[in-house]
Short mmCIF file of C-alpha atoms and ligand atoms in Angstrom, two decimals:
data_model
loop_
_atom_site.label_atom_id
_atom_site.label_comp_id
_atom_site.label_asym_id
_atom_site.label_seq_id
_atom_site.Cartn_x
_atom_site.Cartn_y
_atom_site.Cartn_z
CA MET Z 1 -6.67 -11.96 16.51
CA ARG Z 2 -8.22 -11.66 19.96
CA PRO Z 3 -11.86 -10.74 20.57
CA GLN Z 4 -12.51 -7.13 21.42
CA VAL Z 5 -12.63 -6.37 25.13
CA PRO Z 6 -16.01 -4.91 26.20
CA LEU Z 7 -15.60 -1.36 27.48
CA PRO Z 8 -17.51 0.16 30.38
CA PRO Z 9 -20.24 2.68 29.57
CA GLY Z 10 -18.88 6.18 29.23
CA SER Z 11 -15.59 5.05 27.67
CA SER Z 12 -14.06 7.64 25.40
CA SER Z 13 -13.66 7.24 21.66
CA THR Z 14 -9.91 6.90 22.25
CA ASP Z 15 -10.59 3.94 24.59
CA ARG Z 16 -12.74 2.42 21.87
CA ARG Z 17 -10.07 2.89 19.21
CA LEU Z 18 -7.35 1.40 21.40
CA SER Z 19 -9.50 -1.55 22.36
CA VAL Z 20 -10.36 -2.26 18.73
CA LEU Z 21 -6.71 -1.83 17.77
CA ALA Z 22 -5.60 -4.28 20.44
CA SER Z 23 -7.79 -6.90 18.82
CA HIS Z 24 -5.88 -6.38 15.54
CA LEU Z 25 -2.36 -6.38 16.88
CA ASP Z 26 0.05 -9.27 17.18
CA SER Z 27 -0.28 -11.54 20.19
CA SER Z 28 3.01 -10.30 21.63
CA SER Z 29 1.45 -6.93 22.44
CA SER Z 30 -1.32 -8.50 24.48
CA MET Z 31 -3.74 -6.74 26.81
CA ASP Z 32 -1.57 -7.97 29.71
CA SER Z 33 1.35 -5.97 28.46
CA GLN Z 34 -0.90 -2.97 27.92
CA ASN Z 35 -2.03 -3.22 31.53
CA GLN Z 36 1.60 -3.45 32.64
CA SER Z 37 2.34 -0.34 30.64
CA SER Z 38 -0.41 1.62 32.32
CA VAL Z 39 0.90 0.56 35.73
CA ALA Z 40 4.32 1.79 34.65
CA LEU Z 41 2.90 5.05 33.38
CA SER Z 42 1.22 5.79 36.69
CA ALA Z 43 4.30 4.89 38.80
CA THR Z 44 5.88 7.75 40.69
CA SER Z 45 9.52 8.46 40.04
CA ASN Z 46 12.08 7.38 42.66
CA GLY Z 47 14.90 7.46 40.23
CA VAL Z 48 12.99 4.69 38.41
CA SER Z 49 11.76 5.43 34.93
CA ALA Z 50 8.03 5.96 34.67
CA PHE Z 51 8.31 3.57 31.72
CA ALA Z 52 10.43 0.95 33.53
CA ASN Z 53 7.87 -1.79 32.94
CA ILE Z 54 6.96 -0.91 29.42
CA ALA Z 55 6.57 -3.96 27.21
CA GLN Z 56 8.87 -4.50 24.27
CA ALA Z 57 6.75 -4.12 21.13
CA PRO Z 58 7.25 -6.56 18.28
CA GLU Z 59 8.98 -5.41 15.10
CA ASP Z 60 6.71 -4.53 12.20
CA PRO Z 61 5.99 -7.66 10.11
CA ILE Z 62 7.28 -5.95 6.93
CA LEU Z 63 9.70 -3.21 7.95
CA GLY Z 64 11.07 -5.48 10.72
CA VAL Z 65 12.38 -7.82 8.00
CA THR Z 66 14.81 -5.07 6.93
CA VAL Z 67 15.88 -4.61 10.57
CA ALA Z 68 16.74 -8.32 10.79
CA TYR Z 69 18.44 -8.23 7.38
CA ASN Z 70 20.64 -5.29 8.41
CA LYS Z 71 21.83 -7.22 11.46
CA ASP Z 72 22.91 -10.27 9.44
CA PRO Z 73 26.67 -10.14 8.62
CA SER Z 74 26.40 -12.84 5.90
CA PRO Z 75 27.77 -11.74 2.49
CA ILE Z 76 25.13 -13.82 0.67
CA LYS Z 77 22.10 -12.27 2.39
CA VAL Z 78 19.22 -11.05 0.20
CA ASN Z 79 16.38 -8.77 1.30
CA LEU Z 80 13.12 -9.68 -0.42
CA GLY Z 81 10.96 -8.34 2.41
CA VAL Z 82 10.07 -4.72 1.83
CA GLY Z 83 8.50 -3.72 -1.48
CA ALA Z 84 11.28 -1.45 -2.66
CA TYR Z 85 12.84 -1.48 -6.12
CA ARG Z 86 16.49 -2.47 -6.49
CA THR Z 87 18.69 -2.40 -9.59
CA GLU Z 88 20.34 -5.48 -11.11
CA GLU Z 89 23.26 -4.61 -8.83
CA GLY Z 90 20.96 -4.74 -5.81
CA LYS Z 91 21.13 -0.98 -5.22
CA PRO Z 92 18.27 1.46 -4.50
CA LEU Z 93 17.39 3.50 -7.59
CA VAL Z 94 16.87 7.25 -7.87
CA LEU Z 95 15.24 7.83 -11.25
CA ASN Z 96 17.16 10.08 -13.66
CA VAL Z 97 14.09 12.19 -14.14
CA VAL Z 98 13.86 12.71 -10.38
CA ARG Z 99 17.51 13.84 -10.26
CA ARG Z 100 16.79 16.25 -13.12
CA ALA Z 101 13.72 17.67 -11.38
CA GLU Z 102 15.66 18.10 -8.13
CA GLN Z 103 18.43 19.92 -9.99
CA LEU Z 104 15.89 22.31 -11.51
CA LEU Z 105 14.39 22.97 -8.10
CA ILE Z 106 17.77 23.59 -6.49
CA ASN Z 107 18.80 25.98 -9.28
CA ASP Z 108 15.61 28.02 -9.00
CA PRO Z 109 16.41 30.95 -6.68
CA SER Z 110 12.75 31.94 -6.42
CA ARG Z 111 11.97 28.78 -4.45
CA VAL Z 112 11.42 29.21 -0.73
CA LYS Z 113 10.71 26.90 2.17
CA GLU Z 114 7.48 28.49 3.38
CA TYR Z 115 4.70 26.30 4.79
CA LEU Z 116 2.44 24.78 2.18
CA PRO Z 117 -1.30 25.23 2.61
CA ILE Z 118 -2.99 22.55 4.77
CA THR Z 119 -4.09 20.79 1.57
CA GLY Z 120 -0.57 20.83 0.08
CA LEU Z 121 0.83 22.02 -3.23
CA ALA Z 122 -2.06 23.03 -5.50
CA ASP Z 123 -0.32 22.02 -8.76
CA PHE Z 124 0.62 18.67 -7.30
CA ASN Z 125 -2.98 18.01 -6.30
CA LYS Z 126 -4.40 18.83 -9.72
CA LEU Z 127 -1.77 16.76 -11.52
CA SER Z 128 -2.22 13.82 -9.14
CA ALA Z 129 -5.96 13.73 -9.70
CA LYS Z 130 -5.32 13.82 -13.45
CA LEU Z 131 -2.82 10.99 -13.19
CA ILE Z 132 -5.18 8.60 -11.43
CA LEU Z 133 -8.52 9.65 -12.94
CA GLY Z 134 -7.32 10.42 -16.49
CA ALA Z 135 -6.78 13.76 -18.23
CA ASP Z 136 -10.28 13.72 -19.72
CA SER Z 137 -12.06 12.63 -16.54
CA PRO Z 138 -15.58 14.09 -16.33
CA ALA Z 139 -15.18 14.37 -12.55
CA ILE Z 140 -12.18 16.69 -12.98
CA GLN Z 141 -13.84 18.71 -15.74
CA GLU Z 142 -16.91 19.18 -13.54
CA ASN Z 143 -14.76 20.27 -10.58
CA ARG Z 144 -16.15 17.61 -8.28
CA VAL Z 145 -12.88 16.11 -7.03
CA ALA Z 146 -11.38 17.16 -3.70
CA THR Z 147 -7.65 16.34 -3.63
CA VAL Z 148 -5.26 16.84 -0.74
CA GLN Z 149 -1.54 16.13 -0.61
CA CYS Z 150 -0.79 13.61 2.14
CA LEU Z 151 2.13 11.71 3.62
CA SER Z 152 2.51 9.08 0.92
CA GLY Z 153 0.01 6.25 0.52
CA THR Z 154 -0.24 5.50 4.24
CA GLY Z 155 -1.03 9.09 5.16
CA SER Z 156 -3.63 9.33 2.40
CA LEU Z 157 -5.37 6.21 3.70
CA ARG Z 158 -5.27 7.51 7.25
CA VAL Z 159 -6.68 10.95 6.36
CA GLY Z 160 -9.39 9.34 4.22
CA GLY Z 161 -10.23 6.90 7.02
CA GLU Z 162 -10.47 9.61 9.62
CA PHE Z 163 -12.65 11.79 7.36
CA LEU Z 164 -15.02 8.84 6.90
CA ALA Z 165 -15.12 8.11 10.64
CA ARG Z 166 -16.20 11.72 11.24
CA HIS Z 167 -18.57 12.33 8.36
CA TYR Z 168 -19.88 9.11 6.85
CA HIS Z 169 -22.90 7.25 8.13
CA GLN Z 170 -21.26 3.79 7.86
CA ARG Z 171 -18.19 3.11 9.99
CA THR Z 172 -17.41 -0.38 8.68
CA ILE Z 173 -14.68 -0.85 6.11
CA TYR Z 174 -14.27 -4.20 4.35
CA ILE Z 175 -10.70 -5.02 3.41
CA PRO Z 176 -9.45 -7.99 1.38
CA GLN Z 177 -8.25 -11.20 3.04
CA PRO Z 178 -5.25 -11.05 2.87
CA THR Z 179 -4.14 -7.45 2.43
CA TRP Z 180 -1.21 -5.15 3.21
CA GLY Z 181 -0.60 -5.68 6.95
CA ASN Z 182 -0.89 -2.01 7.81
CA HIS Z 183 -4.42 -1.59 6.43
CA PRO Z 184 -6.34 -2.90 9.47
CA LYS Z 185 -4.20 -0.83 11.84
CA VAL Z 186 -4.51 2.39 9.82
CA PHE Z 187 -8.27 2.16 9.52
CA THR Z 188 -8.87 1.02 13.09
CA LEU Z 189 -6.90 3.94 14.47
CA ALA Z 190 -8.74 6.24 12.08
CA GLY Z 191 -11.90 5.22 13.95
CA LEU Z 192 -13.40 2.69 11.52
CA SER Z 193 -14.39 -0.86 12.24
CA VAL Z 194 -12.57 -3.37 10.02
CA LYS Z 195 -14.08 -6.49 8.46
CA TYR Z 196 -12.64 -8.78 5.80
CA TYR Z 197 -13.95 -10.00 2.46
CA ARG Z 198 -12.61 -13.12 0.78
CA TYR Z 199 -10.10 -12.29 -1.93
CA TYR Z 200 -7.50 -15.00 -2.45
CA ASP Z 201 -7.98 -18.71 -2.92
CA PRO Z 202 -4.87 -20.66 -1.84
CA ALA Z 203 -6.13 -23.73 -3.72
CA THR Z 204 -5.99 -21.99 -7.12
CA ARG Z 205 -3.48 -19.31 -6.07
CA GLY Z 206 -5.91 -16.97 -7.80
CA LEU Z 207 -8.80 -14.65 -7.06
CA HIS Z 208 -11.61 -16.01 -4.88
CA PHE Z 209 -14.11 -14.21 -7.07
CA HIS Z 210 -17.14 -16.10 -5.90
CA GLY Z 211 -16.24 -15.50 -2.22
CA LEU Z 212 -15.53 -11.84 -2.89
CA MET Z 213 -18.92 -11.30 -4.56
CA GLU Z 214 -20.71 -13.23 -1.84
CA ASP Z 215 -19.04 -11.27 0.99
CA LEU Z 216 -19.60 -7.86 -0.63
CA GLY Z 217 -23.13 -8.98 -1.48
CA SER Z 218 -23.86 -9.57 2.19
CA ALA Z 219 -22.11 -6.42 3.46
CA PRO Z 220 -24.49 -3.85 4.97
CA SER Z 221 -25.63 -1.23 2.52
CA GLY Z 222 -23.34 1.80 2.46
CA ALA Z 223 -20.31 -0.04 3.89
CA ILE Z 224 -16.87 1.13 2.76
CA VAL Z 225 -14.82 -1.30 0.65
CA LEU Z 226 -11.05 -1.06 0.33
CA LEU Z 227 -9.91 -2.10 -3.14
CA HIS Z 228 -6.32 -2.38 -4.38
CA ALA Z 229 -6.36 -0.44 -7.66
CA CYS Z 230 -3.81 -2.81 -9.21
CA ALA Z 231 -0.98 -5.18 -8.27
CA HIS Z 232 -2.70 -6.46 -5.13
CA ASN Z 233 -0.35 -6.69 -2.15
CA PRO Z 234 0.60 -9.36 -1.07
CA THR Z 235 -1.01 -11.77 -3.55
CA GLY Z 236 -0.15 -10.24 -6.95
CA VAL Z 237 -3.65 -11.30 -8.02
CA ASP Z 238 -5.95 -8.73 -9.64
CA PRO Z 239 -9.51 -9.07 -10.95
CA THR Z 240 -9.88 -9.04 -14.75
CA LEU Z 241 -11.58 -5.99 -16.26
CA ASP Z 242 -14.76 -8.03 -16.64
CA GLN Z 243 -14.60 -9.03 -12.95
CA TRP Z 244 -13.94 -5.40 -11.96
CA ASN Z 245 -17.08 -4.46 -13.82
CA GLN Z 246 -19.11 -7.05 -11.96
CA ILE Z 247 -17.66 -5.83 -8.65
CA ARG Z 248 -18.56 -2.27 -9.63
CA GLN Z 249 -22.14 -3.18 -10.51
CA LEU Z 250 -22.63 -5.06 -7.26
CA MET Z 251 -21.12 -2.26 -5.18
CA ARG Z 252 -23.13 0.45 -6.87
CA SER Z 253 -26.35 -1.55 -6.55
CA LYS Z 254 -25.79 -1.84 -2.79
CA GLY Z 255 -24.47 1.69 -2.32
CA LEU Z 256 -21.08 0.38 -1.08
CA LEU Z 257 -18.43 3.11 -1.04
CA PRO Z 258 -15.20 2.28 -2.92
CA PHE Z 259 -11.92 3.32 -1.30
CA PHE Z 260 -9.09 2.60 -3.76
CA ASP Z 261 -5.54 2.16 -2.57
CA SER Z 262 -3.28 2.94 -5.53
CA ALA Z 263 0.29 2.28 -4.40
CA TYR Z 264 1.55 0.67 -7.62
CA GLN Z 265 0.20 2.65 -10.59
CA GLY Z 266 2.50 1.81 -13.50
CA PHE Z 267 4.17 -1.07 -11.70
CA ALA Z 268 1.66 -3.75 -12.66
CA SER Z 269 1.63 -3.46 -16.45
CA GLY Z 270 4.21 -0.74 -17.04
CA SER Z 271 1.38 1.54 -18.22
CA LEU Z 272 0.03 4.28 -15.96
CA ASP Z 273 -3.31 4.32 -17.78
CA ALA Z 274 -3.85 0.55 -17.85
CA ASP Z 275 -3.13 0.34 -14.11
CA ALA Z 276 -5.77 2.99 -13.34
CA GLU Z 277 -8.57 1.29 -15.33
CA SER Z 278 -10.28 -0.09 -12.24
CA VAL Z 279 -10.55 3.35 -10.63
CA ARG Z 280 -11.64 5.06 -13.85
CA MET Z 281 -14.39 2.50 -14.36
CA PHE Z 282 -15.89 3.54 -11.02
CA VAL Z 283 -15.63 7.22 -11.96
CA ALA Z 284 -17.24 6.67 -15.34
CA ASP Z 285 -20.53 5.57 -13.77
CA GLY Z 286 -20.87 8.94 -12.03
CA GLY Z 287 -20.65 7.51 -8.51
CA GLU Z 288 -18.48 8.59 -5.59
CA LEU Z 289 -15.17 7.12 -4.49
CA PHE Z 290 -11.98 7.65 -2.53
CA ALA Z 291 -8.51 7.12 -4.02
CA ALA Z 292 -5.24 7.11 -2.07
CA GLN Z 293 -2.16 7.52 -4.26
CA SER Z 294 1.47 6.88 -3.44
CA TYR Z 295 4.53 8.02 -5.39
CA ALA Z 296 6.81 5.80 -3.28
CA LYS Z 297 7.15 3.02 -5.85
CA ASN Z 298 6.30 4.49 -9.23
CA MET Z 299 8.58 7.53 -8.82
CA GLY Z 300 10.91 5.88 -6.33
CA LEU Z 301 10.18 8.63 -3.78
CA TYR Z 302 9.80 6.24 -0.83
CA GLY Z 303 11.36 8.41 1.86
CA GLU Z 304 10.00 11.70 0.55
CA ARG Z 305 6.54 10.60 1.75
CA VAL Z 306 4.54 12.01 -1.12
CA GLY Z 307 1.01 10.96 -1.94
CA ALA Z 308 -2.50 12.25 -2.42
CA LEU Z 309 -6.05 11.55 -1.37
CA SER Z 310 -8.76 12.30 -3.92
CA ILE Z 311 -12.44 12.16 -3.10
CA VAL Z 312 -14.65 12.08 -6.17
CA CYS Z 313 -18.00 13.61 -5.31
CA LYS Z 314 -21.26 13.99 -7.20
CA ALA Z 315 -21.22 17.78 -7.35
CA ALA Z 316 -18.72 20.65 -7.22
CA ASP Z 317 -20.23 22.25 -4.13
CA VAL Z 318 -20.02 18.95 -2.23
CA ALA Z 319 -16.34 18.58 -3.19
CA LYS Z 320 -15.68 22.07 -1.89
CA ARG Z 321 -17.25 21.33 1.48
CA VAL Z 322 -15.50 17.96 1.64
CA GLU Z 323 -12.17 19.71 1.12
CA SER Z 324 -12.93 22.17 3.91
CA GLN Z 325 -13.51 19.23 6.28
CA LEU Z 326 -10.36 17.41 5.12
CA LYS Z 327 -8.45 20.47 6.30
CA LEU Z 328 -9.90 19.99 9.77
CA VAL Z 329 -8.68 16.39 9.77
CA ILE Z 330 -5.17 17.30 8.60
CA ARG Z 331 -4.49 20.45 10.63
CA PRO Z 332 -4.29 18.80 14.08
CA MET Z 333 -2.61 15.68 12.66
CA TYR Z 334 0.49 17.19 10.99
CA SER Z 335 -0.62 20.72 10.10
CA ASN Z 336 0.53 20.68 6.48
CA PRO Z 337 2.56 18.35 4.27
CA PRO Z 338 6.24 18.56 3.23
CA ILE Z 339 7.18 20.58 0.17
CA HIS Z 340 10.12 18.84 -1.48
CA GLY Z 341 8.66 15.54 -2.74
CA ALA Z 342 5.49 17.16 -4.00
CA SER Z 343 7.57 19.74 -5.89
CA ILE Z 344 9.53 16.95 -7.59
CA VAL Z 345 6.31 15.21 -8.65
CA ALA Z 346 4.69 18.43 -9.88
CA THR Z 347 7.82 19.36 -11.87
CA ILE Z 348 7.79 16.00 -13.63
CA LEU Z 349 4.05 15.74 -14.22
CA LYS Z 350 3.67 19.19 -15.74
CA ASP Z 351 6.53 18.96 -18.23
CA ARG Z 352 5.81 16.78 -21.27
CA ASP Z 353 9.45 15.80 -21.76
CA MET Z 354 10.01 14.86 -18.15
CA TYR Z 355 6.71 13.02 -18.00
CA ASN Z 356 7.76 10.94 -21.01
CA GLU Z 357 11.15 10.23 -19.48
CA TRP Z 358 9.40 9.10 -16.31
CA THR Z 359 7.11 6.67 -18.17
CA ILE Z 360 10.16 5.12 -19.87
CA GLU Z 361 11.99 4.66 -16.56
CA LEU Z 362 8.86 3.30 -14.92
CA LYS Z 363 8.33 0.79 -17.72
CA ALA Z 364 11.96 -0.32 -17.35
CA MET Z 365 11.38 -1.04 -13.64
CA ALA Z 366 8.16 -2.95 -14.38
CA ASP Z 367 9.89 -4.92 -17.16
CA ARG Z 368 12.81 -5.85 -14.93
CA ILE Z 369 10.36 -7.25 -12.36
CA ILE Z 370 8.58 -9.24 -15.07
CA SER Z 371 11.92 -10.66 -16.28
CA MET Z 372 12.74 -11.70 -12.70
CA ARG Z 373 9.50 -13.69 -12.65
CA LYS Z 374 10.59 -15.58 -15.75
CA GLU Z 375 14.12 -16.19 -14.45
CA LEU Z 376 12.90 -17.50 -11.08
CA SER Z 377 10.32 -19.75 -12.66
CA ASP Z 378 12.94 -21.13 -15.13
CA ALA Z 379 15.41 -21.69 -12.31
CA LEU Z 380 12.87 -23.77 -10.35
CA ARG Z 381 12.03 -25.78 -13.46
CA VAL Z 382 15.71 -26.55 -14.08
CA ARG Z 383 16.05 -27.77 -10.48
CA GLY Z 384 12.93 -29.93 -10.79
CA THR Z 385 11.47 -28.28 -7.70
CA PRO Z 386 8.28 -30.16 -6.77
CA GLY Z 387 4.97 -28.29 -7.16
CA ASP Z 388 3.29 -25.95 -9.62
CA TRP Z 389 5.13 -22.63 -9.77
CA SER Z 390 3.24 -21.10 -12.68
CA HIS Z 391 1.83 -18.44 -10.35
CA ILE Z 392 5.28 -16.79 -10.28
CA ILE Z 393 4.68 -15.75 -13.89
CA LYS Z 394 0.95 -15.14 -13.57
CA GLN Z 395 1.02 -12.84 -10.55
CA ILE Z 396 1.25 -9.11 -11.13
CA GLY Z 397 3.27 -6.25 -9.65
CA MET Z 398 6.01 -6.14 -7.09
CA PHE Z 399 5.31 -9.35 -5.21
CA THR Z 400 5.05 -13.08 -5.63
CA PHE Z 401 2.88 -14.78 -3.04
CA THR Z 402 4.87 -18.00 -3.14
CA GLY Z 403 2.68 -20.31 -1.08
CA LEU Z 404 5.69 -21.14 1.12
CA ASN Z 405 4.67 -21.60 4.74
CA GLN Z 406 6.07 -19.91 7.83
CA GLU Z 407 8.41 -22.81 8.64
CA GLN Z 408 9.77 -22.86 5.10
CA VAL Z 409 10.35 -19.10 5.23
CA ALA Z 410 12.16 -19.44 8.58
CA PHE Z 411 14.31 -22.22 7.09
CA MET Z 412 15.24 -20.06 4.08
CA THR Z 413 16.24 -17.20 6.34
CA LYS Z 414 18.26 -19.39 8.69
CA GLU Z 415 20.03 -21.54 6.12
CA TYR Z 416 20.19 -19.24 3.08
CA HIS Z 417 20.02 -15.73 4.59
CA ILE Z 418 17.00 -14.89 2.46
CA TYR Z 419 14.77 -12.34 4.16
CA MET Z 420 11.07 -12.20 3.31
CA THR Z 421 7.77 -11.74 5.13
CA SER Z 422 6.53 -14.77 7.05
CA ASP Z 423 3.42 -15.09 4.85
CA GLY Z 424 5.66 -16.30 2.00
CA ARG Z 425 5.63 -13.04 0.05
CA ILE Z 426 8.76 -12.13 -1.87
CA SER Z 427 9.50 -8.76 -3.39
CA MET Z 428 10.45 -9.51 -7.00
CA ALA Z 429 11.80 -5.97 -7.21
CA GLY Z 430 14.56 -6.95 -4.77
CA LEU Z 431 15.78 -9.84 -6.96
CA SER Z 432 18.46 -9.77 -9.65
CA SER Z 433 19.89 -12.27 -12.14
CA ARG Z 434 22.75 -12.68 -9.69
CA THR Z 435 20.52 -13.66 -6.75
CA VAL Z 436 17.89 -15.75 -8.59
CA PRO Z 437 19.95 -19.01 -8.46
CA HIS Z 438 20.49 -18.59 -4.71
CA LEU Z 439 16.76 -18.00 -4.14
CA ALA Z 440 15.85 -20.97 -6.33
CA ASP Z 441 18.25 -23.20 -4.36
CA ALA Z 442 16.66 -21.99 -1.12
CA ILE Z 443 13.09 -22.60 -2.32
CA HIS Z 444 14.05 -26.02 -3.63
CA ALA Z 445 15.65 -26.97 -0.31
CA ALA Z 446 12.71 -25.57 1.66
CA VAL Z 447 10.02 -27.49 -0.21
CA THR Z 448 12.00 -30.72 -0.29
CA THR Z 449 13.14 -30.73 3.35
CA VAL Z 450 10.54 -28.73 5.34
CA VAL Z 451 7.05 -30.15 5.11
N1 LIG U 1 -0.74 0.49 0.25
C1 LIG U 1 -0.18 -0.65 -0.16
C2 LIG U 1 -1.03 -1.67 -0.80
C3 LIG U 1 1.20 -0.86 0.02
O1 LIG U 1 1.73 -2.00 -0.39
C4 LIG U 1 1.97 0.13 0.65
C5 LIG U 1 3.45 -0.06 0.89
C6 LIG U 1 1.34 1.32 1.03
C7 LIG U 1 -0.01 1.46 0.81
C8 LIG U 1 2.06 2.45 1.70
O2 LIG U 1 3.03 3.00 0.97
P1 LIG U 1 3.66 4.43 1.31
O3 LIG U 1 5.11 4.17 1.45
O4 LIG U 1 3.04 4.94 2.53
O5 LIG U 1 3.32 5.24 0.11
N2 LIG U 1 3.86 -1.35 1.12
C9 LIG U 1 5.23 -1.79 0.96
C10 LIG U 1 6.25 -0.88 1.64
C11 LIG U 1 6.62 -1.17 3.05
C12 LIG U 1 5.49 -0.90 4.01
O6 LIG U 1 4.91 -1.87 4.48
O7 LIG U 1 5.20 0.29 4.27
C13 LIG U 1 5.32 -3.25 1.34
O8 LIG U 1 6.42 -3.78 1.32
O9 LIG U 1 4.28 -3.88 1.56
#
């Protein structure tokens, strides 16, 4: 990451955001190329494109893996880059319960395609808050939760970030080191200033609890702290309930504001309630928090872009005013959210039968991922692959943070056509019994031939 470039006095807030963003982007989109772009933008047209000199931007570190995978003609290629569930046959999965809900929606002649309100589908919002906070949540009963439907998890984080940049006294958000690669970009462009707290210890391949407590302990009072509700991405390492409680006490004692990112509820343990424990613990103490929810993974609604942002406040009148301001953030951004995905979710969440069917299908996805962990770890043991691979079993959720380095990853892609992110993360949800032996061969070759 490059240092931020000082801006002249009088620079606009957009200048500030772009300058901060530049310091978070990959080296290939350097300030030089930005300067070139602005030259190109100001060029007059003589048959030459105003964008003739625009720099080629790098592919996204996660979604770009799929782009490279799609270009590879090899029949043995495997995509373990993006966190997207695949069946044993390697196919994307539309849940049965989602198909049923869609059928109901299609057969209902009273349904129209009018705009939703700025805040989205009211039923969806209520049910989403209930799903993350718990049906008996005091915050819901006391009407002090403001929930808005957003564009999946990413959109919920962005709206929450922008609301904080406008209305909160502290503009610094602490995010874990490492974290999902989009987090720093989303929050920087929302107008916040991003700092990191220690989270993962490569030596133990576990939580750097001491570092985490020390870094949050020295954060300025009131700072925002991004927490992965469960199934931390990319490490697969979560705090224990006891550690969560210590984090909560420390944060509350310093007035740090929790911002939960819940992209994997149900995927970590197979239980929707167990995976929301961290969030509910912070609600139970009566304090305030933000929670961004995504239905991409747990309902398999990736491309429908359906999620929610809930802000738990201390009083009902505050929540009402917060909601009114969220509308002012959303309206100029995308006006109002799409109707179809939210209608699917609401249909499922409000019907007991469908809800139960969903939990069974969700558990089956989580169980298949857990069985892939066992199969991969067994396969490495059988091959006598050097090193301790017990973390494959211990880590939680969609990903294994293998510990493989960038050169080893590049080797696996080149020689074995295995696609994964360069930080050594593999999506266990993309593996199957058929592809485990191939992956194990590749890992074995990588650790024995690439130092
Ligand atoms: N938060 C975390 C922690 C995530 O891992 C993801 C998705 C999101 C939010 C955003 O999800 P939405 O699709 O916007 O609901 N991460 C996946 C998916 C690919 C991506 O990077 O967007 C991943 O592979 O890391």
